[in-house]
XYZ file of C-alpha atoms in Angstrom:
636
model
C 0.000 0.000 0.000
C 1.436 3.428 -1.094
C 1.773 6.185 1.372
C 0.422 9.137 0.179
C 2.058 12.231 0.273
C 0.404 16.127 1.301
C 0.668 17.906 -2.423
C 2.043 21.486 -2.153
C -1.009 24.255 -2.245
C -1.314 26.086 -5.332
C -1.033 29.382 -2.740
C 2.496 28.780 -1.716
C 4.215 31.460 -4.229
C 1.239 33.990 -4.408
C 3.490 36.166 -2.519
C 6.097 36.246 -4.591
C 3.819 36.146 -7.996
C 2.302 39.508 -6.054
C 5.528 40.949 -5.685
C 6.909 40.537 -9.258
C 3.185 41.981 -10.476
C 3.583 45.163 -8.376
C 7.211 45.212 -9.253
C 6.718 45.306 -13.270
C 3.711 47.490 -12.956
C 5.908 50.176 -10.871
C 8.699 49.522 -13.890
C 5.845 49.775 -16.683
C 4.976 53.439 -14.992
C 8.024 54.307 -14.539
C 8.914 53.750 -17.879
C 5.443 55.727 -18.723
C 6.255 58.324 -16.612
C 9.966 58.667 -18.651
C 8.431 59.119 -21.850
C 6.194 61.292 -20.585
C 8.703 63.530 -19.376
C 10.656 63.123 -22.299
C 7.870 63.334 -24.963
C 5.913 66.125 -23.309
C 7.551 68.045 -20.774
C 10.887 68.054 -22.093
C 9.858 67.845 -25.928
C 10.854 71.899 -26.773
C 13.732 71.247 -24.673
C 15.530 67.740 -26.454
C 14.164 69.158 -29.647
C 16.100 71.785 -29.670
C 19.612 69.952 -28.305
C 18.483 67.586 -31.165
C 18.055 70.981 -33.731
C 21.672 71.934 -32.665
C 23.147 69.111 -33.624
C 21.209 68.014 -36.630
C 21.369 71.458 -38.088
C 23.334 74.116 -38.439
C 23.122 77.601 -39.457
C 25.371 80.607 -40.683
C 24.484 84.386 -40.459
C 24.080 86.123 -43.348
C 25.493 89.794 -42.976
C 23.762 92.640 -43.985
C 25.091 95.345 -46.779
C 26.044 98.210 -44.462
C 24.426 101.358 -45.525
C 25.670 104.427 -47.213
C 26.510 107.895 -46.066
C 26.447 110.298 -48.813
C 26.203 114.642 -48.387
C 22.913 116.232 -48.631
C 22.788 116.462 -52.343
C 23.904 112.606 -52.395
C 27.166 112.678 -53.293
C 28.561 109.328 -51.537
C 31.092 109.688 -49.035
C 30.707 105.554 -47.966
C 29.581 102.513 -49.425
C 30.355 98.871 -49.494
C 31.075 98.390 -53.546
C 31.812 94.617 -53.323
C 30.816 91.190 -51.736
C 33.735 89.217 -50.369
C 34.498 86.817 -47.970
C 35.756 86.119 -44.344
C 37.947 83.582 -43.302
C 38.184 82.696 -39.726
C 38.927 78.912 -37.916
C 38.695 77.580 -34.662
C 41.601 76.199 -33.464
C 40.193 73.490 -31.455
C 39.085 71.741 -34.499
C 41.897 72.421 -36.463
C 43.777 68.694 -37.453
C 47.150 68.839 -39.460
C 47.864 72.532 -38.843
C 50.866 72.341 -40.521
C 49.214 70.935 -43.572
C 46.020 73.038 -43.248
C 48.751 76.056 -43.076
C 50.790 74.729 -46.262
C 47.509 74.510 -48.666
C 46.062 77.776 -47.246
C 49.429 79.845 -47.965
C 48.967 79.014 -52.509
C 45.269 80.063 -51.792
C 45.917 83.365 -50.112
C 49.256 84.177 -50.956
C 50.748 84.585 -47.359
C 53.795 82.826 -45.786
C 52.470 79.243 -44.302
C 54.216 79.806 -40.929
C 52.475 83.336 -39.998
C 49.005 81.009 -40.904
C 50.509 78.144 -38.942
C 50.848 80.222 -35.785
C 46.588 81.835 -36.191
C 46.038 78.253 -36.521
C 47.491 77.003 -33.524
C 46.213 80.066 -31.453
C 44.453 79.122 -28.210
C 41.274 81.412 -28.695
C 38.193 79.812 -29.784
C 37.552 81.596 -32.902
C 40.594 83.830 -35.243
C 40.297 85.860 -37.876
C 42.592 83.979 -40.583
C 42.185 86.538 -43.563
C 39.483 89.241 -44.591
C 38.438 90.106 -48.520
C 38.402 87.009 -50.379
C 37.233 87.051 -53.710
C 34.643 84.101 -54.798
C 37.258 82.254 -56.492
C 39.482 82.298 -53.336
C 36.149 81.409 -50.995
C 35.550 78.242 -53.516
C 39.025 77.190 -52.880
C 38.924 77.311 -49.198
C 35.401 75.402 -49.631
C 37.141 72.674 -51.125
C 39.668 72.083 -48.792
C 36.455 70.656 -46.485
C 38.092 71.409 -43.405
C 35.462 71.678 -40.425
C 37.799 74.237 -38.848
C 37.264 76.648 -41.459
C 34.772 79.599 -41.691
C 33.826 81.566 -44.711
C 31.319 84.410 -44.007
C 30.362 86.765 -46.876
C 30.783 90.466 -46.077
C 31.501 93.663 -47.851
C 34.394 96.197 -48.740
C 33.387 99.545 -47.242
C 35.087 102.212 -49.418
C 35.325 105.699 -49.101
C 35.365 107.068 -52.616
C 36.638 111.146 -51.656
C 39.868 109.509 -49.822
C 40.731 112.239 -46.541
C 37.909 114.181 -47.629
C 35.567 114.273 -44.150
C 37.317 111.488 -43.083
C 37.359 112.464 -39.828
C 33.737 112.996 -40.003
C 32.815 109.957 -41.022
C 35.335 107.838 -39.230
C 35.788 103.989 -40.215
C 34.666 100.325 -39.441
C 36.585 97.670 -37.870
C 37.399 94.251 -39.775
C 33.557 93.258 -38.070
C 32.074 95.880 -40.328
C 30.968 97.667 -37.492
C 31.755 101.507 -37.015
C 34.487 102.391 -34.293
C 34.763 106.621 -34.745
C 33.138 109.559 -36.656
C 29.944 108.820 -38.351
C 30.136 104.921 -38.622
C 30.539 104.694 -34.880
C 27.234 107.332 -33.897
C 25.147 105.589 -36.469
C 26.190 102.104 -36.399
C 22.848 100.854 -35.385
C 21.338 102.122 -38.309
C 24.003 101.395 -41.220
C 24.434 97.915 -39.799
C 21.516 96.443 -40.537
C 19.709 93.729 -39.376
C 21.801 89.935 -39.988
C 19.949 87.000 -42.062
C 20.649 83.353 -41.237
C 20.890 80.148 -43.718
C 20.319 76.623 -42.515
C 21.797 73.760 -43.173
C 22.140 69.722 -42.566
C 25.478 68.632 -41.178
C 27.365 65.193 -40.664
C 28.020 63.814 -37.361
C 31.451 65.307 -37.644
C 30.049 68.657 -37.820
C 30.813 69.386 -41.646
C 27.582 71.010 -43.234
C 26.249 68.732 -45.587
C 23.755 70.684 -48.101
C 21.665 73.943 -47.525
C 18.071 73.469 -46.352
C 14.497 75.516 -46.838
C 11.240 74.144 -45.350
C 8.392 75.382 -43.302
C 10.271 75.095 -40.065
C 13.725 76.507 -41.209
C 13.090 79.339 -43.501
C 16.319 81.421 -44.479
C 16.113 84.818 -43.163
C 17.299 87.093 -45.542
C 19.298 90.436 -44.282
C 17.812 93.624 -44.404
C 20.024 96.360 -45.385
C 21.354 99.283 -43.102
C 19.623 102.091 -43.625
C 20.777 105.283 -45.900
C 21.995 107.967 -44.212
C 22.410 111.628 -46.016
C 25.181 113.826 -44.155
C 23.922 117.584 -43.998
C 26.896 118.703 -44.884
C 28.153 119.653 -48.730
C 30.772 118.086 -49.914
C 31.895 121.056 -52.335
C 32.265 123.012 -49.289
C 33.775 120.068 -47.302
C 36.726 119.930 -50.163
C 37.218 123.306 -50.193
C 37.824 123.711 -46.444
C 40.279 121.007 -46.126
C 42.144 122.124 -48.912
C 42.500 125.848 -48.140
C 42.878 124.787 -44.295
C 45.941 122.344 -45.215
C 47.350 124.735 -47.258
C 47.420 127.498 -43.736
C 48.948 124.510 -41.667
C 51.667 123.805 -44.182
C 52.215 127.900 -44.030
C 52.028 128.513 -40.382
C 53.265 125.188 -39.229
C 50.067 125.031 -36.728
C 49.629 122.080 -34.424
C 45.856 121.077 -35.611
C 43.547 123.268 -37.235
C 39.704 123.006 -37.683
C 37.059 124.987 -39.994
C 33.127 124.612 -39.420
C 30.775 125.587 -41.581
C 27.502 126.041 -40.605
C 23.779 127.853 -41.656
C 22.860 129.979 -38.829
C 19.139 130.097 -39.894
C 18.296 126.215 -39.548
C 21.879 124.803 -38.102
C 22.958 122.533 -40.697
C 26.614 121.541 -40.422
C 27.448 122.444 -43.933
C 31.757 121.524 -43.399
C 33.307 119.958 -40.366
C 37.153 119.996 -40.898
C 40.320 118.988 -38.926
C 43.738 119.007 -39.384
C 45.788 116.965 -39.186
C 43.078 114.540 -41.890
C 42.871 110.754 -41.746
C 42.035 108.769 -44.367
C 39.402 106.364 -43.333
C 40.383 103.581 -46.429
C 43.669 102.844 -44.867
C 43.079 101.105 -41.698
C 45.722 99.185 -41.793
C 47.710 102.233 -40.444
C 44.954 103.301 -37.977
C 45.779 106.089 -36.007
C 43.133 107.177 -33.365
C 44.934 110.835 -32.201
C 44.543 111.303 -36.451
C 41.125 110.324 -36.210
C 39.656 112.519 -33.422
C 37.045 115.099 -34.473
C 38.727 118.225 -32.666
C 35.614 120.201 -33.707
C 33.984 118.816 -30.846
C 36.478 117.101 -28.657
C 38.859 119.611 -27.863
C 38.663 122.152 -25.959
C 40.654 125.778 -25.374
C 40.079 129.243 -24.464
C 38.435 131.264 -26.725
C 39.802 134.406 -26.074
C 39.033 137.595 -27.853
C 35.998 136.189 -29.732
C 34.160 135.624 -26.081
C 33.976 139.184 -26.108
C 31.118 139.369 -28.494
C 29.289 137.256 -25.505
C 30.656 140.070 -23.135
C 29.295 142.721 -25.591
C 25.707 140.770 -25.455
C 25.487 140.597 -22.253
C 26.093 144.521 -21.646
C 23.703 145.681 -24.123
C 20.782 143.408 -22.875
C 21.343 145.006 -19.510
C 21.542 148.784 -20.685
C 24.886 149.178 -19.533
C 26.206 150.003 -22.889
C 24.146 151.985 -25.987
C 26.223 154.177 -27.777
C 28.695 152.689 -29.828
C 30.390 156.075 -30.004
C 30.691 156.726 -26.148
C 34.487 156.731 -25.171
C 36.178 155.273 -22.387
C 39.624 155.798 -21.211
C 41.642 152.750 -21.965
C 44.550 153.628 -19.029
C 47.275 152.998 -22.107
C 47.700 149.896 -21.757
C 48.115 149.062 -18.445
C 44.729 148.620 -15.752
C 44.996 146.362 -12.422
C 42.510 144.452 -11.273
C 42.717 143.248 -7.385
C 46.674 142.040 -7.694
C 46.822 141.681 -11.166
C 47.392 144.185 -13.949
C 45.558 143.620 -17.482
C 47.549 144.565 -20.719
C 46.351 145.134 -24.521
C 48.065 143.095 -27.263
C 49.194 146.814 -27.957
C 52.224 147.414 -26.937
C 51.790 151.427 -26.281
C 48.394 150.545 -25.461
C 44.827 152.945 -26.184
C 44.439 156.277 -24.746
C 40.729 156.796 -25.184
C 38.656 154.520 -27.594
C 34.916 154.522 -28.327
C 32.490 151.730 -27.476
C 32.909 150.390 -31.303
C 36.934 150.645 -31.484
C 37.088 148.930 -28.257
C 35.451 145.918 -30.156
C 37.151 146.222 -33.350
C 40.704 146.827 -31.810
C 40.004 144.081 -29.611
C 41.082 146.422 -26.891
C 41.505 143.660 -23.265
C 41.014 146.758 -20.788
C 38.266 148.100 -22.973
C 35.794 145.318 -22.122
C 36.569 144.746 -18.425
C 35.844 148.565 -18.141
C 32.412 148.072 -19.768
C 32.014 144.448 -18.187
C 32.552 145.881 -14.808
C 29.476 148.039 -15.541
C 27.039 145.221 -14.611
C 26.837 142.293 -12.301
C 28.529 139.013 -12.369
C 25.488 137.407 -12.753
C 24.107 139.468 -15.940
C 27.629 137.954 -18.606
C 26.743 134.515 -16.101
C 23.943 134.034 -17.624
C 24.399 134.991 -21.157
C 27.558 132.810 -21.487
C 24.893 129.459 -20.220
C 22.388 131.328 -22.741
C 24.520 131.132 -25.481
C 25.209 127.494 -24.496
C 28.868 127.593 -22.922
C 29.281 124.866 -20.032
C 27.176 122.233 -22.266
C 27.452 120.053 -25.691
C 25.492 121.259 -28.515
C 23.601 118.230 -28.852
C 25.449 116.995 -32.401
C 24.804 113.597 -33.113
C 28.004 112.613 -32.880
C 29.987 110.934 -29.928
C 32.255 112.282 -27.369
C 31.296 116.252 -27.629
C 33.195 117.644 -24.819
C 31.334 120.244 -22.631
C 33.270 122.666 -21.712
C 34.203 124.476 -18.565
C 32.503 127.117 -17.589
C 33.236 128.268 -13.532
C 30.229 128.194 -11.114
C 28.979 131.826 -10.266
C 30.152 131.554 -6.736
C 33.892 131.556 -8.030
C 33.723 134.592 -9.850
C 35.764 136.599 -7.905
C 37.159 140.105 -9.736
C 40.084 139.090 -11.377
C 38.012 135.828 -12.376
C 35.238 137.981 -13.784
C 38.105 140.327 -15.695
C 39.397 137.206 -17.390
C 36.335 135.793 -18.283
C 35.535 138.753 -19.695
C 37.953 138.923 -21.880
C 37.901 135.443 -22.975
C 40.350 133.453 -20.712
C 39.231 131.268 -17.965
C 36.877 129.529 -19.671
C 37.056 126.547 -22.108
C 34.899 125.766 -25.712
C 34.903 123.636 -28.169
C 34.858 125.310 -31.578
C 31.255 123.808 -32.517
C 30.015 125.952 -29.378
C 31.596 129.195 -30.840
C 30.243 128.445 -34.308
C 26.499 127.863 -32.789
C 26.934 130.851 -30.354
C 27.799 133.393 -33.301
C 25.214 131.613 -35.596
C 22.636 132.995 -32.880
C 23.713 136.338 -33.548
C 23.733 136.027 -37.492
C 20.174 134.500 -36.770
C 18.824 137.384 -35.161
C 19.383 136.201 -31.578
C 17.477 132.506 -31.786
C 19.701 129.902 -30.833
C 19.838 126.728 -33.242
C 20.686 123.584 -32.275
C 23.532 121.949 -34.698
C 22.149 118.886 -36.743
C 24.793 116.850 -39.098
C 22.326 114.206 -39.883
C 19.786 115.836 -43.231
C 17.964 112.547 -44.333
C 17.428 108.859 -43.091
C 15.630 106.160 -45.119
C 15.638 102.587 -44.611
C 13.263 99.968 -45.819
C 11.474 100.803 -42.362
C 12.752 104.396 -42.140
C 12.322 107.361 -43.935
C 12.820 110.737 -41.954
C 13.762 114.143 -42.782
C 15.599 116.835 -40.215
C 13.836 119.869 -39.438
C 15.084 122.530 -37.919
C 15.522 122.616 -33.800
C 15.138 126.194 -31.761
C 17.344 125.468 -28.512
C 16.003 129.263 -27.135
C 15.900 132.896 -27.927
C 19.332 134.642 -26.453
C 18.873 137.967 -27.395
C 16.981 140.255 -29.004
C 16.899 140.988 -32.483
C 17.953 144.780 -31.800
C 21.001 143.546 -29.736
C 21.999 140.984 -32.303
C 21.207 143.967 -35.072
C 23.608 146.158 -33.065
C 25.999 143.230 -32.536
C 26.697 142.746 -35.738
C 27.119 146.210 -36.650
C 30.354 145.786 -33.998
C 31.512 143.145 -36.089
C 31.086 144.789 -39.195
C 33.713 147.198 -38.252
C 35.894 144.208 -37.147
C 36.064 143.380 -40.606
C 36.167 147.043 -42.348
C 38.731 148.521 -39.680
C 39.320 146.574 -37.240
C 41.688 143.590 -36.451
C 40.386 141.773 -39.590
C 40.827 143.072 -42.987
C 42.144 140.423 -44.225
C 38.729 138.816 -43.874
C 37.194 141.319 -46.311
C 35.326 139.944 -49.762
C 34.697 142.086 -52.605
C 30.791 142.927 -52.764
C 30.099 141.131 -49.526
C 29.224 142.072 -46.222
C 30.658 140.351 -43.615
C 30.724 140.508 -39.744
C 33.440 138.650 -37.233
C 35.548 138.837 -34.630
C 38.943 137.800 -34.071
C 40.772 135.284 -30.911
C 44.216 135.145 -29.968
C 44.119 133.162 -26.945
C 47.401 132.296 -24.920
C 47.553 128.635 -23.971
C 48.503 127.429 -20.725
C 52.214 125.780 -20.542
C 52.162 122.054 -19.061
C 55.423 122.381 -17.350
C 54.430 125.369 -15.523
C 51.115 125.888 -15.479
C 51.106 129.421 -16.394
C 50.172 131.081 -19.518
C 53.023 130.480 -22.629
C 54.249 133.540 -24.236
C 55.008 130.887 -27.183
C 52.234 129.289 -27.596
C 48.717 130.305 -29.364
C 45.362 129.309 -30.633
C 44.648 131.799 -33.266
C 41.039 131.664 -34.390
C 38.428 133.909 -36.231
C 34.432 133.426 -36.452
C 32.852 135.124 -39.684
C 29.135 135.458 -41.248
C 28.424 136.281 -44.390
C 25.228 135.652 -46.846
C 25.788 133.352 -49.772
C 23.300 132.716 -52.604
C 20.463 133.545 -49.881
C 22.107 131.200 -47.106
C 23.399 132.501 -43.892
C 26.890 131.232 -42.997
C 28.636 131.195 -40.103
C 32.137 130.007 -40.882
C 35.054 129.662 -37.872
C 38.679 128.469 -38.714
C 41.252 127.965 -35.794
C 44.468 127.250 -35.769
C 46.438 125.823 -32.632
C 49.669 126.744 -31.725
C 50.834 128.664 -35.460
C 54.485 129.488 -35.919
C 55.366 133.021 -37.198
C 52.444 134.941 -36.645
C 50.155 134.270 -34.114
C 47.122 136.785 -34.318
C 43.713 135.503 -35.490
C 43.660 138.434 -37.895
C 46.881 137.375 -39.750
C 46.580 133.396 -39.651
C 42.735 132.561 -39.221
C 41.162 135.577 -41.236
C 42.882 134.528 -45.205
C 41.138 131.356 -44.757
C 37.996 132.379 -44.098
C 38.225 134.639 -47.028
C 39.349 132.069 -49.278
C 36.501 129.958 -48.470
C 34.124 131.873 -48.766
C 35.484 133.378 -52.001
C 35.666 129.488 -53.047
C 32.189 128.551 -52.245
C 30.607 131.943 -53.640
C 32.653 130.858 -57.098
C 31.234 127.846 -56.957
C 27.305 128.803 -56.265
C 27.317 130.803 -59.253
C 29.081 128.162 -61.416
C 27.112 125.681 -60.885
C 24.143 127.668 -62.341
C 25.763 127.226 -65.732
C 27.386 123.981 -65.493
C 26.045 121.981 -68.776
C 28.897 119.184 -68.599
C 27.349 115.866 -69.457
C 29.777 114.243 -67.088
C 28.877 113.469 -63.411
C 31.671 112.624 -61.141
C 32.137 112.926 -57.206
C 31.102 116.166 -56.035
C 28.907 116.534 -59.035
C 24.982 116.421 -58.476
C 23.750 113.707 -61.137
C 20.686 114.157 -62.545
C 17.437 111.991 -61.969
C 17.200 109.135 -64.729
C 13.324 107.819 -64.640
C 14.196 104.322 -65.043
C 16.249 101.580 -65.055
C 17.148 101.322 -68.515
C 18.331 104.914 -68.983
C 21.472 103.697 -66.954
C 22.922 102.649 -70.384
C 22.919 106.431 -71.450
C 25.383 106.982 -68.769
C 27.269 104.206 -69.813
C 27.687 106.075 -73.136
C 28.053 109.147 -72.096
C 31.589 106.812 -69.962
C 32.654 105.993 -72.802
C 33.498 109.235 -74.290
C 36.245 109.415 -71.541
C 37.493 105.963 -71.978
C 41.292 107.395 -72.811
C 41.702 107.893 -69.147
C 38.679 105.177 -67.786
C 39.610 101.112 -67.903
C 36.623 100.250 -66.000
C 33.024 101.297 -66.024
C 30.550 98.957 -63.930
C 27.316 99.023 -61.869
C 27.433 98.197 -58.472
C 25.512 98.994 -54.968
C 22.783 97.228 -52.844
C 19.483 99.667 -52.716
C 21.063 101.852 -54.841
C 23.386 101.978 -58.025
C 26.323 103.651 -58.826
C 29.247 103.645 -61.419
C 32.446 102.958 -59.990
C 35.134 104.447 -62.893
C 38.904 103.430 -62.378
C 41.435 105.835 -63.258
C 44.238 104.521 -65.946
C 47.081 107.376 -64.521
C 46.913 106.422 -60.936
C 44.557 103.435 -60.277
C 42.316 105.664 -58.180
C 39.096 104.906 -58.528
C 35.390 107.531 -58.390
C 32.328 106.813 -57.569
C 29.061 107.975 -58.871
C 25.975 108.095 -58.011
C 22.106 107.168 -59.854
C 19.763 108.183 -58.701
């Protein structure tokens, strides 16, 4: 008989069977609970890690805009598209190699590229202007350590000519003084990106376009139209070199301006800087002294001093006489002299102002209180910038009331004590020529953009004076002119009003005032063709003569006599040829561009290439057989 044995229940591993259930189900919802996180909540997050490395994408710079005067003569413009090479060095393999097959392409010694290629920075700039030919060899090298990005060639057709004005662009395109530098965010542009698929190793593999990765085309910097005139512009520098070459000066400057709306018609300064050659850069070359230096203005602060005493009654008669001490009239513990030697006797209101006469205008200065010249001098808008759309305008130092003392009050009086830039004079005098109203200086005429489109108008800063004071002001610096310190500043037919400055500067070493060195200066107006001008020229630090009457005065005559030439030439100029400087006339249509292409032609004994170029606009660039120097035209 068999024993029978107890058969194990069916029950004994429903623990564990439990167990390994709750187990996979807390695995299954974990697992769940991943994807969900990485499906839903971390979807925009992956996708675009994923993005990043699938695609790629390379920015697409925008044409830089172009500055031309305010009859659109161009002074800048990018006339070419090249290329940009630049590497990073951490994925640069076989540098030596790399260097080697890089030197044939763009003609440079292999070791100087061997040493950029092994630099330690992430990103180096390896060589700027390539042509296409040179971009498509570098392409085919199919290095992923290589970077070509398409840029342009910004040229500056007029050379020196308001090159300080319009400063330059670094090898980024991207403006660094002058113009370029004030306006930057409106010549640059806005950048436009490609796309593109890539290999694992990084190297793109073809351009893309679809609904999620549209190329974004660059829009184009914006136009910007100078208000000065480039006629004028040229014949300031040129008669302005030609006084620093005679007097050996320092640094000069000229401005040009029309007193009734204050457009900057000519900013000069000497020493010039050419902003095409950067590879010899200098920034002391490149600083806009019009508005960045300061000085003393000396004698020419007296027509402030003048203002001020007529507005308060002090002074009416320009024929009352004063008694001028000969030369010699103390103040406190110090002792004012004239630039006369022997000094004045007695001199009427008038001479005092046309002879420039120091004691003179403390005597009628000390006729009213501090506080009266005070507050013409912050009137006339010493002691703050001018509000030119420029950068780095120097204010100027103008003393607090409270440390006016009387020898403080004599000096300012007459000009020292005080510093300017030479915009500031130019505006202040420009009040005067404009009846008394204040205007504030504007170099920008015209903006337009494909978003943009804006035209300047005329700003009034304040009334300063009346119009009977700045009628009877002017009749002091008629006399200036006629028989006064400034002859030399008289034109034939014209009448003009201005003042002279000879204004000691102070000595470094010893702080005291040089009996060496100068800043010679003179501010004239004059009406030209309807326009009011108001025209200064300075000169620092002049060897041989140093009175503003001798050195400054010439110039301004010259000028003028220039410009008025001009005005009436250009009335009956019928030449068929248009080049820089030249207005060119408005062609209706695209086609008519081949006329001008004719009318090229005619000069092709001197011209060996005639070509359209420009983004938003056209132009002719014409190169020059002689000398290889190249103009620039514009159609409008």
């Amino acid at each position: 008989m068999h024993k029978v044995g107890l058969k194990p229940s069916p029950l004994r591993h429903k623990g564990r069977v439990l167990a390994l259930q709750v187990l996979g189900l807390m695995l299954f919802v974990a697992v769940g609970a991943k994807l969900f996180v990485l499906q839903v909540v971390w979807h925009d997050r992956l996708d675009a890690i994923a993005q990043r490395q699938f695609y790629g994408h390379s920015p697409i710079q925008a044409p830089r805009g172009t500055i031309s005067d305010r009859d659109g003569r161009l002074l800048a413009v990018e006339l070419q598209r090249v290329y940009r090479l630049t590497a990073a060095p951490d994925s640069v393999y076989h540098a030596r190699a790399l260097a080697d097959s890089l030197s044939h392409i763009l003609h440079r010694p292999a070791r100087e590229l061997r040493h950029i290629l092994q630099s330690q920075a992430n990103r180096v700039r390896v060589a700027d202007a390539l042509d296409m030919d040179q971009a498509a060899a570098v392409r085919s090298l199919q290095h992923n350590g290589l970077f070509l990005e398409e840029t342009g060639v910004r040229r500056y057709p007029n050379g020196s000519i308001a090159g300080n004005l319009l400063g330059s662009v670094d090898f980024h395109g991207h403006g660094v003084s002058g113009v370029e530098s004030a306006c930057d965010s409106l010549l640059c542009g806005t950048p436009g990106e490609e796309y593109y698929l890539r290999f694992a190793s990084g190297r793109p593999m073809k351009t893309i376009s679809n609904d999620d990765l549209q190329r974004r085309d660059a829009m184009p910097g914006a136009e910007i139209a100078l208000s000065i005139d480039l006629r004028y512009q040229t014949i300031a520098e040129e008669e302005l070199a030609a006084a620093v070459e005679k007097w050996h000066a320092k640094s000069a400057q000229v401005i040009m301006l029309d007193s009734s709306t204050g457009e900057v018609l000519a900013l000069v300064t000497q020493p010039g800087f050419n902003p095409d050659s950067r590879d010899v850069y200098q920034p002391d070359a490149a600083r806009m002294r019009c508005i960045m230096d300061q000085y003393e203005p000396g004698s020419t602060l007296k027509a402030i001093t003048y203002a001020a005493a007529y507005e308060s009654g002090v002074v009416r008669d320009p024929e009352e006489r004063l008694y001028c001490h000969e030369g010699n009239y103390r103040v406190a513990n110090r002792v004012i002299h004239d630039s006369n030697r022997d000094g004045y006797d007695t001199l009427s209101v008038s001479e005092i102002f046309s002879n420039s006469s120091n004691i003179g205008t403390v005597l009628l200065a000390q006729r009213m209180d501090h506080e009266d010249l005070y507050v013409m001098l912050r009137n006339f808008g010493f002691g703050c910038p001018t509000g030119i759309e420029l950068g780095g305008e120097c204010s100027g130092s103008l003393p607090r009331l409270s440390q006016w003392g009387p020898v403080e009050f004599a000096n300012i009086a007459m000009g020292q004590g005080v510093a300017v830039n030479a915009l500031q004079v130019a505006c202040a005098f420009g009040a005067v020529m404009n009846d008394g109203v204040l205007m504030r200086p504007q170099l920008i005429h015209a903006v337009r953009g494909p978003e943009l489109n804006r035209v300047s108008q005329p700003v009034v800063v304040r009334r300063v004076i009346s119009k009977e004071s700045a009628r009877w002001l002017r009749s002091m610096m008629r006399r200036v002119v006629e028989d006064g310190t400034a002859p030399a500043a008289a034109i034939e037919g014209q009448i003009v009003y201005g003042k002279t400055g000879t204004a000691q500067k102070v000595d470094p070493e010893s702080h005291r005032y040089s009996h060496h060195d100068y800043v010679s200066s003179f501010v004239g107006m004059t009406e030209i063709n309807g326009r009011p001008l108001v025209c200064l020229v300075l000169l620092d630090t002049p060897r041989g003569a140093v009175y503003g009457g001798t050195t400054a005065a010439p110039v301004f005559r010259k000028v003028c006599e220039r410009v008025m030439q001009l005005e009436e030439g250009s009335q009956h100029d019928n030449s068929p040829y248009y080049w820089v400087g030249k207005p060119v006339p408005q062609r209706s249509s695209e086609n008519e561009s081949g006329s001008l292409r004719a009318e090229l032609r005619e000069v092709s004994a001197w011209a060996s290439d005639i070509h359209l170029q420009g983004q938003g606009h056209r132009c002719v660039s014409v190169s020059r057989k002689d000398n290889n120097t190249e103009a620039v035209l514009r159609l409008n």
